[in-house]
PDB file of C-alpha atoms and ligand atoms in Angstrom:
ATOM      1  CA  MET A  79     126.706-149.239-281.531  1.00 41.00           C
ATOM      2  CA  PRO A  80     125.170-151.060-278.638  1.00 43.00           C
ATOM      3  CA  VAL A  81     122.019-149.230-278.878  1.00 44.00           C
ATOM      4  CA  THR A  82     119.697-149.156-281.823  1.00 43.00           C
ATOM      5  CA  CYS A  83     119.513-145.299-283.375  1.00 49.00           C
ATOM      6  CA  THR A  84     116.071-144.471-284.665  1.00 54.00           C
ATOM      7  CA  HIS A  85     117.463-141.231-285.953  1.00 64.00           C
ATOM      8  CA  SER A  86     118.801-142.019-289.317  1.00 75.00           C
ATOM      9  CA  GLU A  87     119.117-138.286-290.405  1.00 85.00           C
ATOM     10  CA  ARG A  88     121.530-136.281-288.514  1.00 89.00           C
ATOM     11  CA  PRO A  89     121.718-132.984-289.896  1.00 90.00           C
ATOM     12  CA  VAL A  90     124.899-131.471-288.675  1.00 92.00           C
ATOM     13  CA  PHE A  91     123.898-127.809-288.162  1.00 94.00           C
ATOM     14  CA  ARG A  92     120.562-128.581-286.525  1.00 94.00           C
ATOM     15  CA  SER A  93     122.349-131.002-284.154  1.00 94.00           C
ATOM     16  CA  LEU A  94     125.036-128.312-283.260  1.00 94.00           C
ATOM     17  CA  LEU A  95     122.509-125.525-282.678  1.00 95.00           C
ATOM     18  CA  ARG A  96     120.809-127.842-280.253  1.00 95.00           C
ATOM     19  CA  GLY A  97     123.406-129.030-278.581  1.00 94.00           C
ATOM     20  CA  ALA A  98     124.626-125.254-278.037  1.00 95.00           C
ATOM     21  CA  ARG A  99     121.136-124.533-276.477  1.00 95.00           C
ATOM     22  CA  ARG A 100     121.854-127.732-274.202  1.00 95.00           C
ATOM     23  CA  ARG A 101     119.096-129.630-275.804  1.00 95.00           C
ATOM     24  CA  CYS A 102     119.136-133.066-276.950  1.00 95.00           C
ATOM     25  CA  PRO A 103     120.661-132.988-280.472  1.00 94.00           C
ATOM     26  CA  ALA A 104     118.236-135.819-281.676  1.00 92.00           C
ATOM     27  CA  CYS A 105     115.058-134.114-280.663  1.00 92.00           C
ATOM     28  CA  GLY A 106     115.803-130.902-279.386  1.00 91.00           C
ATOM     29  CA  ARG A 107     113.460-131.388-276.527  1.00 93.00           C
ATOM     30  CA  GLY A 108     115.014-133.108-273.742  1.00 93.00           C
ATOM     31  CA  ARG A 109     117.910-131.704-271.639  1.00 93.00           C
ATOM     32  CA  ALA A 110     121.255-132.913-272.719  1.00 93.00           C
ATOM     33  CA  PHE A 111     123.123-131.882-269.563  1.00 94.00           C
ATOM     34  CA  ARG A 112     122.133-132.731-265.840  1.00 94.00           C
ATOM     35  CA  SER A 113     124.457-130.129-264.350  1.00 93.00           C
ATOM     36  CA  TYR A 114     127.045-127.615-265.690  1.00 93.00           C
ATOM     37  CA  LEU A 115     128.931-129.834-267.898  1.00 92.00           C
ATOM     38  CA  LYS A 116     127.863-133.288-267.118  1.00 92.00           C
ATOM     39  CA  PRO A 117     125.669-134.894-269.909  1.00 92.00           C
ATOM     40  CA  VAL A 118     122.813-136.789-269.214  1.00 94.00           C
ATOM     41  CA  GLU A 119     123.058-140.718-269.630  1.00 93.00           C
ATOM     42  CA  ARG A 120     119.684-140.717-271.976  1.00 94.00           C
ATOM     43  CA  CYS A 121     117.542-138.010-273.249  1.00 93.00           C
ATOM     44  CA  ALA A 122     114.536-137.913-271.006  1.00 93.00           C
ATOM     45  CA  ALA A 123     112.290-137.275-274.113  1.00 92.00           C
ATOM     46  CA  CYS A 124     113.681-139.940-276.833  1.00 92.00           C
ATOM     47  CA  GLY A 125     115.881-142.077-274.823  1.00 91.00           C
ATOM     48  CA  MET A 126     119.034-141.097-277.026  1.00 90.00           C
ATOM     49  CA  PRO A 127     122.317-142.320-275.238  1.00 90.00           C
ATOM     50  CA  LEU A 128     123.960-138.925-274.638  1.00 91.00           C
ATOM     51  CA  GLY A 129     126.226-139.967-271.879  1.00 89.00           C
ATOM     52  CA  GLN A 130     128.472-142.275-274.243  1.00 89.00           C
ATOM     53  CA  ILE A 131     129.650-138.960-276.163  1.00 91.00           C
ATOM     54  CA  ARG A 132     132.987-137.989-274.795  1.00 90.00           C
ATOM     55  CA  ALA A 133     133.867-134.320-275.844  1.00 90.00           C
ATOM     56  CA  ASP A 134     137.133-134.678-274.152  1.00 90.00           C
ATOM     57  CA  ASP A 135     139.259-131.260-274.278  1.00 92.00           C
ATOM     58  CA  PHE A 136     137.588-129.901-277.532  1.00 94.00           C
ATOM     59  CA  PRO A 137     135.218-127.637-275.761  1.00 96.00           C
ATOM     60  CA  PRO A 138     137.965-126.166-273.344  1.00 96.00           C
ATOM     61  CA  TYR A 139     140.055-125.578-276.370  1.00 96.00           C
ATOM     62  CA  LEU A 140     137.391-123.786-278.250  1.00 96.00           C
ATOM     63  CA  THR A 141     136.619-121.932-275.107  1.00 97.00           C
ATOM     64  CA  ILE A 142     140.074-120.646-274.747  1.00 97.00           C
ATOM     65  CA  PHE A 143     140.280-119.616-278.564  1.00 97.00           C
ATOM     66  CA  ILE A 144     137.221-117.497-278.827  1.00 97.00           C
ATOM     67  CA  VAL A 145     137.434-115.915-275.360  1.00 97.00           C
ATOM     68  CA  GLY A 146     141.224-115.168-276.187  1.00 97.00           C
ATOM     69  CA  HIS A 147     140.284-113.579-279.595  1.00 97.00           C
ATOM     70  CA  ILE A 148     137.720-111.322-278.005  1.00 97.00           C
ATOM     71  CA  VAL A 149     139.691-110.592-274.742  1.00 96.00           C
ATOM     72  CA  VAL A 150     143.237-109.890-276.280  1.00 96.00           C
ATOM     73  CA  PRO A 151     142.038-107.270-278.716  1.00 96.00           C
ATOM     74  CA  LEU A 152     140.170-105.460-276.180  1.00 95.00           C
ATOM     75  CA  VAL A 153     142.970-105.035-273.934  1.00 94.00           C
ATOM     76  CA  LEU A 154     145.144-104.020-276.819  1.00 94.00           C
ATOM     77  CA  PHE A 155     142.627-101.463-277.699  1.00 95.00           C
ATOM     78  CA  SER A 156     141.956-100.149-274.222  1.00 93.00           C
ATOM     79  CA  GLU A 157     145.750 -99.806-273.878  1.00 91.00           C
ATOM     80  CA  GLN A 158     146.028 -97.925-276.962  1.00 92.00           C
ATOM     81  CA  THR A 159     143.265 -95.605-276.533  1.00 93.00           C
ATOM     82  CA  MET A 160     142.517 -95.017-272.901  1.00 90.00           C
ATOM     83  CA  GLU A 161     144.304 -94.653-269.738  1.00 89.00           C
ATOM     84  CA  ILE A 162     142.898 -97.131-267.349  1.00 88.00           C
ATOM     85  CA  PRO A 163     144.818 -97.459-264.051  1.00 90.00           C
ATOM     86  CA  LEU A 164     146.649-100.518-263.907  1.00 90.00           C
ATOM     87  CA  ALA A 165     145.091-101.654-260.739  1.00 92.00           C
ATOM     88  CA  VAL A 166     141.857-101.510-262.493  1.00 93.00           C
ATOM     89  CA  GLN A 167     142.849-103.379-265.209  1.00 91.00           C
ATOM     90  CA  MET A 168     144.489-106.155-263.291  1.00 93.00           C
ATOM     91  CA  LEU A 169     141.080-106.736-261.922  1.00 95.00           C
ATOM     92  CA  PHE A 170     138.793-106.159-264.726  1.00 95.00           C
ATOM     93  CA  TRP A 171     140.598-108.339-267.549  1.00 96.00           C
ATOM     94  CA  PRO A 172     140.757-111.571-265.494  1.00 97.00           C
ATOM     95  CA  LEU A 173     137.086-111.090-264.234  1.00 97.00           C
ATOM     96  CA  LEU A 174     135.965-110.650-267.877  1.00 97.00           C
ATOM     97  CA  THR A 175     137.854-113.779-269.282  1.00 97.00           C
ATOM     98  CA  LEU A 176     136.567-115.576-266.368  1.00 97.00           C
ATOM     99  CA  ALA A 177     132.942-114.570-266.974  1.00 97.00           C
ATOM    100  CA  LEU A 178     133.256-115.287-270.681  1.00 97.00           C
ATOM    101  CA  SER A 179     134.890-118.680-270.309  1.00 97.00           C
ATOM    102  CA  LEU A 180     132.163-119.922-267.686  1.00 97.00           C
ATOM    103  CA  ALA A 181     129.546-118.451-270.201  1.00 97.00           C
ATOM    104  CA  ALA A 182     130.982-120.241-273.065  1.00 96.00           C
ATOM    105  CA  LEU A 183     132.305-123.380-271.983  1.00 96.00           C
ATOM    106  CA  PRO A 184     128.772-125.126-271.446  1.00 96.00           C
ATOM    107  CA  LEU A 185     127.310-123.672-274.718  1.00 96.00           C
ATOM    108  CA  LEU A 186     130.558-124.916-276.637  1.00 97.00           C
ATOM    109  CA  LYS A 187     130.235-128.542-274.951  1.00 96.00           C
ATOM    110  CA  GLY A 188     126.767-128.745-275.949  1.00 95.00           C
ATOM    111  CA  ALA A 189     127.658-127.786-279.324  1.00 96.00           C
ATOM    112  CA  VAL A 190     130.517-130.350-279.568  1.00 95.00           C
ATOM    113  CA  VAL A 191     128.267-132.874-278.267  1.00 94.00           C
ATOM    114  CA  GLY A 192     125.785-132.196-280.905  1.00 94.00           C
ATOM    115  CA  LEU A 193     128.279-131.823-283.676  1.00 94.00           C
ATOM    116  CA  MET A 194     129.785-135.322-282.422  1.00 93.00           C
ATOM    117  CA  TRP A 195     126.060-136.923-282.331  1.00 92.00           C
ATOM    118  CA  ALA A 196     125.394-135.758-285.966  1.00 91.00           C
ATOM    119  CA  LEU A 197     128.860-137.229-287.104  1.00 90.00           C
ATOM    120  CA  ARG A 198     128.264-140.529-285.042  1.00 87.00           C
ATOM    121  CA  LEU A 199     131.330-140.067-283.077  1.00 86.00           C
ATOM    122  CA  ARG A 200     131.482-141.145-279.473  1.00 84.00           C
ATOM    123  CA  GLY A 201     135.038-140.248-278.671  1.00 81.00           C
ATOM    124  CA  GLY A 202     137.084-142.144-275.899  1.00 74.00           C
ATOM    125  CA  ASP A 203     137.796-145.841-276.492  1.00 63.00           C
ATOM    126  CA  GLU A 204     136.218-145.684-280.235  1.00 57.00           C
ATOM    127  CA  GLN A 205     139.157-143.720-281.512  1.00 52.00           C
ATOM    128  CA  PRO A 206     141.717-145.569-283.568  1.00 46.00           C
ATOM    129  CA  MET A 207     144.598-144.661-281.315  1.00 42.00           C
ATOM    130  CA  ALA A 208     142.873-146.116-278.123  1.00 43.00           C
ATOM    131  CA  GLY A 209     142.940-149.607-279.592  1.00 43.00           C
ATOM    132  CA  LYS A 210     146.549-149.277-280.410  1.00 44.00           C
ATOM    133  CA  ARG A 211     147.428-148.115-276.895  1.00 41.00           C
ATOM    134  CA  ARG A 212     145.796-151.168-275.297  1.00 40.00           C
ATOM    135  CA  ASP A 213     148.377-153.322-277.336  1.00 38.00           C
ATOM    136  CA  LEU A 214     151.053-151.573-275.852  1.00 36.00           C
ATOM    137  CA  PRO A 215     152.842-153.166-272.874  1.00 36.00           C
TER     138      PRO A 215
HETATM  139 ZN1  LIG B 271     116.275-136.496-276.941  1.00 64.14          ZN
END
């Protein structure tokens, strides 16, 4: 790791919660994101390099999993118990899915970044497979 880390203790649950609040998982004071999903290079409060942590596709996977498990039962329940016109359903369910996804994705990305920080993972080229891929022709 090129940067010396002064945070020897990294409680997983606390880091995950701080990340979900979109705060630095190390100190909890600085912002972890400079825009909707773009992490800051370094925490403004403690200098922790958060820009090196690559969550990749895990936050979208979690978002799809969670939102799907909320929306699909609601669709099935409403179909069984109510008589909502099809045109209303075709407008409502996609909008609900979009709104829940847009709300959940930044929280889940923050939580994943916090979890990765606690576990000392950076993603990207530190993964074992990445080194093997470079050796391929
Ligand atoms: Zn910090």
